[in-house]
Amino acid sequence: MRIVGVDVARSVAITMAMASHVWAETDLGGYPPYDLSLVLRFMFQIAPPTFILLFGTMLEFVYRPRWADPTSRPGVAVRLMSRALQCWILYAISIFALFLVDDGYSLPFSIGTVLFMGNSPYTEILKFYAVVLALAPLLLWVREKWGLIPLIVASLLWQVAWLWLSKLPDAQNDLGLPLHAARIVKFMTGFGDLPLAGPSVMHGLTLVVVGLCLGAFLADSAARENLGRRVSGLLAASTLVAVLGFMVMPQGTFAGMSNMSLRMISHPFYFAIGAVMAVWLTAFCIWLGDILNVGSKAGWARMTFFGRTSMFTFAWGNVLLYLVQPEPQDLNSTLLWAALLLGAICAMSFFFDQAVRRSEFVGAAMKKIKRITDGIARWLVQIMGSPATSWR
């Protein structure tokens, strides 16, 4: 059973993420009143947890049924590794664009950034996905062998450990690690004083595990009527938790979410709030599109092109922002630039989606790229081993 609301939630999240990048690039945030700007930036910050969580849901929906058949596991591992390579290639393209237009991205720094030893303004999620997709066979192996409980416990323990691990000596300033090595430590673990955007791989896996749980919850809803009851209950529960959370959250937490400070230090509040809001958004979209049946399935399918072109959007949409670099001088020109850039990103993604589905030339080119990355992925899986090939 295909749940259209999941695709809608993914598209909403990606739209919010790109809108936040346009907001920052045009400096649109300098014009609204502070309180309104704070709320809008908080909404933007819900986007990354949502599409990371939905990645876990996709693993449960799409890949786990195939993983259940041991003979299919090598193919699943290759496919996930191939997607990881595609994310990494797109990330490298975005860094190359920065190398061309940004003096801060020298050749050595750009090469280091491509190798996960740097930082980019907007495309760090591609780097995150490249690593997590490569780790996904391990998650599926644990999920199939022992269930969700070990993953839930491990992810919660890592979040709780923040209270102590965040006080450990800094990798660069205290332990003397080279800057590039310290950046890798921060990217993988979330700890250190370097200003990387995050989320770290280890902390982000919490959201992936929540997505696996959500996927399992929805997958059990075999009948449409059962889905309605479950999603309605989930929507009510997540709404209640969100309202209570906003009422009791410590002072400064809302602002910390909005200005990315909690995200940059991998604070557990960022992931707790992000998980609750991502579940709420997903449940609301499912409730709207699948339970109430608002609109037509064909209409929803046309509107969810962002979800189908997510990697393309994050790469080439942000490359457009890197290359254009607008400098509006007043509110009217800022609004115009924001509308033009967001409209251009939407148009790029829409026409790419149409071209892949309808153009023989583009479709053939994409299949050729996939064959290349599949071949490299197959080789990597064979030489590195994986839960699919070496563990039982």
Short mmCIF file of C-alpha atoms in Angstrom, two decimals:
data_model
loop_
_atom_site.label_atom_id
_atom_site.label_comp_id
_atom_site.label_asym_id
_atom_site.label_seq_id
_atom_site.Cartn_x
_atom_site.Cartn_y
_atom_site.Cartn_z
CA MET A 1 0.00 0.00 0.00
CA ARG A 2 1.48 3.33 -1.05
CA ILE A 3 0.97 6.14 1.46
CA VAL A 4 0.90 9.37 -0.49
CA GLY A 5 1.21 11.49 2.66
CA VAL A 6 4.77 10.27 3.19
CA ASP A 7 5.74 11.64 -0.24
CA VAL A 8 3.92 14.89 0.56
CA ALA A 9 5.76 15.27 3.87
CA ARG A 10 9.11 14.71 2.16
CA SER A 11 8.30 17.33 -0.48
CA VAL A 12 7.15 19.83 2.16
CA ALA A 13 10.37 19.31 4.11
CA ILE A 14 12.57 19.83 1.07
CA THR A 15 10.60 22.92 0.07
CA MET A 16 11.11 24.36 3.57
CA ALA A 17 14.82 23.55 3.46
CA MET A 18 15.34 25.30 0.14
CA ALA A 19 13.19 28.23 1.27
CA SER A 20 15.46 28.58 4.31
CA HIS A 21 18.52 28.68 2.05
CA VAL A 22 16.92 31.36 -0.13
CA TRP A 23 15.93 33.22 3.05
CA ALA A 24 19.55 33.23 4.20
CA GLU A 25 21.10 33.94 0.79
CA THR A 26 18.90 37.00 0.13
CA ASP A 27 19.04 38.17 3.77
CA LEU A 28 15.25 38.23 3.81
CA GLY A 29 15.34 37.52 7.53
CA GLY A 30 16.52 41.04 8.21
CA TYR A 31 13.12 42.58 7.41
CA PRO A 32 10.32 40.82 9.37
CA PRO A 33 9.79 41.56 13.09
CA TYR A 34 12.02 39.49 15.36
CA ASP A 35 9.23 37.28 16.73
CA LEU A 36 7.92 36.43 13.26
CA SER A 37 11.43 35.77 12.01
CA LEU A 38 12.04 33.47 14.99
CA VAL A 39 8.93 31.41 14.24
CA LEU A 40 9.73 31.14 10.53
CA ARG A 41 13.30 30.05 11.22
CA PHE A 42 12.03 27.47 13.71
CA MET A 43 9.77 26.06 10.99
CA PHE A 44 12.70 25.94 8.59
CA GLN A 45 14.74 23.98 11.14
CA ILE A 46 12.09 21.25 11.23
CA ALA A 47 12.96 20.35 7.63
CA PRO A 48 16.26 18.44 8.19
CA PRO A 49 14.87 16.18 10.96
CA THR A 50 11.84 15.46 8.77
CA PHE A 51 13.67 14.21 5.71
CA ILE A 52 16.21 12.31 7.84
CA LEU A 53 13.34 10.64 9.70
CA LEU A 54 11.61 9.84 6.41
CA PHE A 55 14.82 8.22 5.19
CA GLY A 56 14.38 5.73 8.03
CA THR A 57 10.74 5.26 7.04
CA MET A 58 11.85 4.53 3.48
CA LEU A 59 14.31 1.91 4.77
CA GLU A 60 11.46 0.19 6.59
CA PHE A 61 8.97 0.48 3.72
CA VAL A 62 11.13 -0.14 0.67
CA TYR A 63 14.33 -1.92 1.67
CA ARG A 64 13.49 -4.07 4.68
CA PRO A 65 10.99 -6.33 2.83
CA ARG A 66 13.72 -7.07 0.28
CA TRP A 67 16.32 -7.53 3.01
CA ALA A 68 14.15 -10.19 4.63
CA ASP A 69 15.08 -12.48 1.73
CA PRO A 70 18.77 -13.43 2.25
CA THR A 71 19.27 -13.94 -1.47
CA SER A 72 18.27 -10.31 -2.12
CA ARG A 73 20.60 -8.76 0.45
CA PRO A 74 23.64 -8.28 -1.80
CA GLY A 75 21.46 -6.42 -4.29
CA VAL A 76 20.00 -4.22 -1.56
CA ALA A 77 23.49 -3.42 -0.23
CA VAL A 78 24.67 -2.51 -3.74
CA ARG A 79 21.68 -0.27 -4.34
CA LEU A 80 22.18 1.59 -1.07
CA MET A 81 25.91 1.98 -1.70
CA SER A 82 25.16 3.23 -5.20
CA ARG A 83 22.84 5.88 -3.79
CA ALA A 84 25.57 6.83 -1.32
CA LEU A 85 28.01 7.33 -4.19
CA GLN A 86 25.48 9.46 -6.08
CA CYS A 87 25.02 11.68 -3.01
CA TRP A 88 28.78 12.03 -2.65
CA ILE A 89 29.20 12.93 -6.34
CA LEU A 90 26.51 15.61 -6.08
CA TYR A 91 28.15 16.92 -2.91
CA ALA A 92 31.47 17.11 -4.76
CA ILE A 93 29.80 19.06 -7.59
CA SER A 94 28.41 21.58 -5.10
CA ILE A 95 31.87 22.05 -3.56
CA PHE A 96 33.34 22.54 -7.04
CA ALA A 97 30.84 25.36 -7.58
CA LEU A 98 32.03 26.97 -4.35
CA PHE A 99 35.63 26.55 -5.51
CA LEU A 100 34.77 28.53 -8.64
CA VAL A 101 33.06 31.47 -6.95
CA ASP A 102 34.16 31.62 -3.30
CA ASP A 103 37.71 32.72 -2.45
CA GLY A 104 37.45 30.87 0.87
CA TYR A 105 37.35 27.54 -0.98
CA SER A 106 40.92 27.10 -2.13
CA LEU A 107 41.86 23.95 -4.02
CA PRO A 108 43.30 22.18 -0.92
CA PHE A 109 40.33 23.17 1.23
CA SER A 110 37.86 22.12 -1.48
CA ILE A 111 39.51 18.72 -1.83
CA GLY A 112 39.46 18.33 1.95
CA THR A 113 35.79 19.30 2.04
CA VAL A 114 34.90 16.73 -0.61
CA LEU A 115 36.66 14.17 1.61
CA PHE A 116 34.45 15.19 4.59
CA MET A 117 37.13 17.40 6.15
CA GLY A 118 35.41 20.74 5.58
CA ASN A 119 32.02 22.38 5.57
CA SER A 120 29.62 23.87 3.05
CA PRO A 121 26.92 26.49 3.53
CA TYR A 122 23.89 24.46 2.43
CA THR A 123 24.73 20.98 1.12
CA GLU A 124 25.98 19.22 4.27
CA ILE A 125 22.91 16.98 4.19
CA LEU A 126 24.28 15.32 1.03
CA LYS A 127 27.45 14.45 2.94
CA PHE A 128 25.35 13.10 5.80
CA TYR A 129 23.25 10.99 3.43
CA ALA A 130 26.34 9.63 1.68
CA VAL A 131 27.59 8.15 4.95
CA VAL A 132 24.23 7.02 6.32
CA LEU A 133 23.27 5.30 3.06
CA ALA A 134 26.55 3.40 3.20
CA LEU A 135 25.75 2.39 6.79
CA ALA A 136 22.15 1.43 5.98
CA PRO A 137 22.89 -2.30 5.33
CA LEU A 138 24.22 -2.52 8.88
CA LEU A 139 21.02 -0.92 10.21
CA LEU A 140 18.91 -3.34 8.19
CA TRP A 141 20.96 -6.29 9.42
CA VAL A 142 20.47 -5.31 13.07
CA ARG A 143 16.79 -4.54 12.41
CA GLU A 144 16.19 -7.95 10.86
CA LYS A 145 18.27 -9.96 13.33
CA TRP A 146 17.29 -8.37 16.66
CA GLY A 147 14.42 -6.00 15.89
CA LEU A 148 14.09 -2.32 16.70
CA ILE A 149 14.85 -2.45 20.41
CA PRO A 150 18.69 -2.54 20.13
CA LEU A 151 18.63 0.38 17.69
CA ILE A 152 16.29 2.38 19.92
CA VAL A 153 18.40 1.73 23.02
CA ALA A 154 21.68 2.55 21.27
CA SER A 155 20.36 5.80 19.79
CA LEU A 156 18.85 6.94 23.10
CA LEU A 157 22.05 6.11 24.98
CA TRP A 158 24.06 8.20 22.53
CA GLN A 159 21.74 11.15 23.08
CA VAL A 160 21.91 10.79 26.87
CA ALA A 161 25.70 10.48 26.67
CA TRP A 162 25.80 14.06 25.34
CA LEU A 163 25.67 15.25 28.95
CA TRP A 164 29.13 13.74 29.55
CA LEU A 165 30.71 13.40 26.12
CA SER A 166 30.20 17.08 25.31
CA LYS A 167 32.53 17.88 28.22
CA LEU A 168 35.39 15.76 26.87
CA PRO A 169 38.57 17.53 25.68
CA ASP A 170 38.22 19.12 22.26
CA ALA A 171 39.84 17.11 19.47
CA GLN A 172 41.74 20.07 18.05
CA ASN A 173 42.35 22.57 20.84
CA ASP A 174 42.92 20.08 23.68
CA LEU A 175 44.09 16.88 22.00
CA GLY A 176 46.07 18.54 19.23
CA LEU A 177 44.46 16.74 16.30
CA PRO A 178 44.95 18.41 12.90
CA LEU A 179 42.06 20.64 11.84
CA HIS A 180 40.90 18.27 9.09
CA ALA A 181 40.88 15.29 11.46
CA ALA A 182 38.98 17.31 14.07
CA ARG A 183 36.35 18.16 11.44
CA ILE A 184 35.83 14.47 10.68
CA VAL A 185 35.48 13.74 14.40
CA LYS A 186 32.86 16.50 14.70
CA PHE A 187 31.00 15.29 11.62
CA MET A 188 30.88 11.68 12.77
CA THR A 189 30.33 12.14 16.53
CA GLY A 190 28.92 15.64 16.93
CA PHE A 191 31.50 16.58 19.58
CA GLY A 192 34.09 19.34 19.40
CA ASP A 193 34.22 23.12 19.21
CA LEU A 194 34.37 23.43 15.42
CA PRO A 195 31.38 25.30 13.91
CA LEU A 196 30.02 22.57 11.62
CA ALA A 197 26.35 22.73 10.65
CA GLY A 198 25.50 19.14 11.56
CA PRO A 199 23.70 17.00 12.35
CA SER A 200 26.46 14.51 13.08
CA VAL A 201 26.17 10.98 11.76
CA MET A 202 25.87 9.38 15.20
CA HIS A 203 23.24 11.83 16.42
CA GLY A 204 21.38 11.86 13.12
CA LEU A 205 20.98 8.09 13.33
CA THR A 206 18.51 8.73 16.16
CA LEU A 207 16.17 10.33 13.64
CA VAL A 208 16.71 7.43 11.22
CA VAL A 209 15.73 4.99 13.99
CA VAL A 210 12.61 7.04 14.77
CA GLY A 211 11.82 6.80 11.06
CA LEU A 212 12.23 3.02 11.19
CA CYS A 213 9.79 2.91 14.10
CA LEU A 214 7.33 5.12 12.24
CA GLY A 215 7.66 2.92 9.17
CA ALA A 216 6.97 -0.21 11.24
CA PHE A 217 3.96 1.51 12.84
CA LEU A 218 2.50 2.44 9.46
CA ALA A 219 3.41 -0.85 7.74
CA ASP A 220 1.26 -2.74 10.26
CA SER A 221 -1.72 -0.74 9.03
CA ALA A 222 -2.62 -3.19 6.26
CA ALA A 223 -6.20 -1.98 5.94
CA ARG A 224 -7.06 1.62 5.05
CA GLU A 225 -9.46 1.78 8.03
CA ASN A 226 -6.72 0.67 10.40
CA LEU A 227 -4.38 3.25 8.89
CA GLY A 228 -6.95 5.95 9.63
CA ARG A 229 -7.24 5.01 13.28
CA ARG A 230 -3.49 4.74 13.75
CA VAL A 231 -2.61 7.97 12.00
CA SER A 232 -5.37 9.91 13.75
CA GLY A 233 -4.09 8.64 17.10
CA LEU A 234 -0.49 9.45 16.13
CA LEU A 235 -1.46 12.95 15.03
CA ALA A 236 -3.33 13.58 18.28
CA ALA A 237 -0.48 12.19 20.41
CA SER A 238 2.26 14.14 18.60
CA THR A 239 0.16 17.33 18.80
CA LEU A 240 -0.26 16.86 22.55
CA VAL A 241 3.45 16.15 23.06
CA ALA A 242 4.41 19.19 20.95
CA VAL A 243 2.06 21.52 22.86
CA LEU A 244 3.27 20.26 26.24
CA GLY A 245 6.87 20.47 25.06
CA PHE A 246 6.50 24.10 24.03
CA MET A 247 4.95 24.88 27.40
CA VAL A 248 7.72 23.34 29.51
CA MET A 249 10.83 23.75 27.36
CA PRO A 250 13.64 25.70 29.05
CA GLN A 251 14.05 29.34 28.22
CA GLY A 252 16.10 29.88 25.08
CA THR A 253 15.34 26.47 23.59
CA PHE A 254 13.01 27.84 20.90
CA ALA A 255 15.59 30.45 19.91
CA GLY A 256 18.30 27.77 19.98
CA MET A 257 16.32 25.72 17.49
CA SER A 258 15.70 28.73 15.29
CA ASN A 259 19.29 29.99 15.11
CA MET A 260 20.82 26.48 14.65
CA SER A 261 22.89 26.73 17.84
CA LEU A 262 21.34 23.54 19.29
CA ARG A 263 21.86 21.75 15.98
CA MET A 264 25.51 22.78 15.75
CA ILE A 265 26.33 21.40 19.22
CA SER A 266 24.20 18.25 18.66
CA HIS A 267 22.07 19.04 21.71
CA PRO A 268 19.52 16.31 22.55
CA PHE A 269 16.75 18.94 22.56
CA TYR A 270 17.32 19.51 18.85
CA PHE A 271 16.69 15.85 18.05
CA ALA A 272 13.81 15.46 20.51
CA ILE A 273 11.98 18.51 19.17
CA GLY A 274 12.89 17.64 15.60
CA ALA A 275 11.61 14.07 15.96
CA VAL A 276 8.29 15.16 17.50
CA MET A 277 7.68 17.84 14.87
CA ALA A 278 8.74 15.54 12.02
CA VAL A 279 6.32 12.84 13.22
CA TRP A 280 3.59 15.47 13.53
CA LEU A 281 4.20 16.81 10.01
CA THR A 282 4.24 13.31 8.50
CA ALA A 283 1.09 12.26 10.37
CA PHE A 284 -0.67 15.46 9.31
CA CYS A 285 0.24 14.94 5.64
CA ILE A 286 -0.95 11.30 5.76
CA TRP A 287 -4.14 12.37 7.53
CA LEU A 288 -4.75 15.02 4.88
CA GLY A 289 -3.84 13.02 1.78
CA ASP A 290 -4.73 9.44 2.71
CA ILE A 291 -7.40 9.63 5.42
CA LEU A 292 -9.44 12.67 4.42
CA ASN A 293 -8.58 12.10 0.74
CA VAL A 294 -8.29 15.83 0.13
CA GLY A 295 -7.72 16.32 -3.59
CA SER A 296 -6.92 13.58 -6.09
CA LYS A 297 -4.09 11.07 -6.04
CA ALA A 298 -2.95 12.36 -9.42
CA GLY A 299 -2.88 15.90 -8.07
CA TRP A 300 -0.82 14.86 -5.06
CA ALA A 301 1.55 12.93 -7.31
CA ARG A 302 2.17 16.02 -9.44
CA MET A 303 2.85 18.09 -6.32
CA THR A 304 5.38 15.67 -4.83
CA PHE A 305 8.04 16.06 -7.51
CA PHE A 306 10.38 17.56 -4.89
CA GLY A 307 10.34 14.25 -3.06
CA ARG A 308 11.28 12.36 -6.22
CA THR A 309 14.10 14.77 -7.07
CA SER A 310 15.45 15.40 -3.57
CA MET A 311 19.14 14.76 -4.33
CA PHE A 312 18.96 16.82 -7.53
CA THR A 313 17.26 19.67 -5.66
CA PHE A 314 19.75 19.77 -2.81
CA ALA A 315 22.69 19.72 -5.19
CA TRP A 316 21.72 21.85 -8.17
CA GLY A 317 19.33 24.14 -6.30
CA ASN A 318 22.11 25.11 -3.92
CA VAL A 319 24.64 25.34 -6.76
CA LEU A 320 22.31 27.94 -8.28
CA LEU A 321 22.45 29.90 -5.01
CA TYR A 322 26.25 29.61 -4.92
CA LEU A 323 26.61 30.90 -8.47
CA VAL A 324 24.04 33.72 -8.41
CA GLN A 325 24.96 35.29 -5.03
CA PRO A 326 22.33 38.06 -5.06
CA GLU A 327 22.90 41.30 -3.17
CA PRO A 328 19.50 43.05 -2.94
CA GLN A 329 19.53 46.48 -1.34
CA ASP A 330 15.93 46.95 -0.13
CA LEU A 331 12.83 44.97 0.78
CA ASN A 332 11.27 45.03 -2.69
CA SER A 333 14.39 43.76 -4.44
CA THR A 334 14.90 41.20 -1.68
CA LEU A 335 11.38 39.83 -2.13
CA LEU A 336 11.86 39.77 -5.88
CA TRP A 337 15.15 37.88 -5.62
CA ALA A 338 13.67 35.42 -3.12
CA ALA A 339 10.68 34.72 -5.39
CA LEU A 340 12.89 34.35 -8.47
CA LEU A 341 15.36 32.01 -6.81
CA LEU A 342 12.77 29.79 -5.14
CA GLY A 343 10.74 29.73 -8.33
CA ALA A 344 13.83 28.79 -10.34
CA ILE A 345 14.66 25.95 -7.94
CA CYS A 346 11.10 24.64 -8.15
CA ALA A 347 11.14 24.88 -11.94
CA MET A 348 14.52 23.10 -12.19
CA SER A 349 13.29 20.22 -10.05
CA PHE A 350 9.93 19.98 -11.80
CA PHE A 351 11.39 19.88 -15.31
CA PHE A 352 14.10 17.45 -14.25
CA ASP A 353 11.41 15.16 -12.83
CA GLN A 354 9.46 15.39 -16.08
CA ALA A 355 12.56 14.86 -18.20
CA VAL A 356 13.61 11.73 -16.31
CA ARG A 357 10.14 10.26 -16.72
CA ARG A 358 9.40 11.33 -20.30
CA SER A 359 12.64 12.11 -22.13
CA GLU A 360 14.40 9.11 -23.63
CA PHE A 361 17.70 11.00 -23.74
CA VAL A 362 17.62 12.12 -20.08
CA GLY A 363 16.27 8.76 -18.96
CA ALA A 364 19.05 6.93 -20.78
CA ALA A 365 21.68 9.29 -19.34
CA MET A 366 20.41 8.71 -15.80
CA LYS A 367 20.40 4.95 -16.33
CA LYS A 368 23.99 5.12 -17.58
CA ILE A 369 25.07 7.05 -14.49
CA LYS A 370 23.26 4.52 -12.33
CA ARG A 371 25.02 1.63 -14.07
CA ILE A 372 28.38 3.25 -13.35
CA THR A 373 27.64 3.88 -9.67
CA ASP A 374 26.09 0.41 -9.37
CA GLY A 375 29.29 -1.11 -10.75
CA ILE A 376 31.49 0.82 -8.32
CA ALA A 377 29.10 -0.01 -5.46
CA ARG A 378 29.16 -3.71 -6.33
CA TRP A 379 32.95 -3.66 -6.25
CA LEU A 380 32.99 -1.81 -2.91
CA VAL A 381 30.51 -4.21 -1.34
CA GLN A 382 32.58 -7.17 -2.49
CA ILE A 383 35.94 -5.90 -1.26
CA MET A 384 34.68 -4.34 1.97
CA GLY A 385 32.19 -6.99 2.89
CA SER A 386 28.76 -6.18 4.28
CA PRO A 387 26.05 -7.67 6.43
CA ALA A 388 24.57 -8.89 3.17
CA THR A 389 27.58 -10.98 2.19
CA SER A 390 29.60 -11.77 5.30
CA TRP A 391 27.20 -11.90 8.27
CA ARG A 392 24.38 -14.28 9.09
#
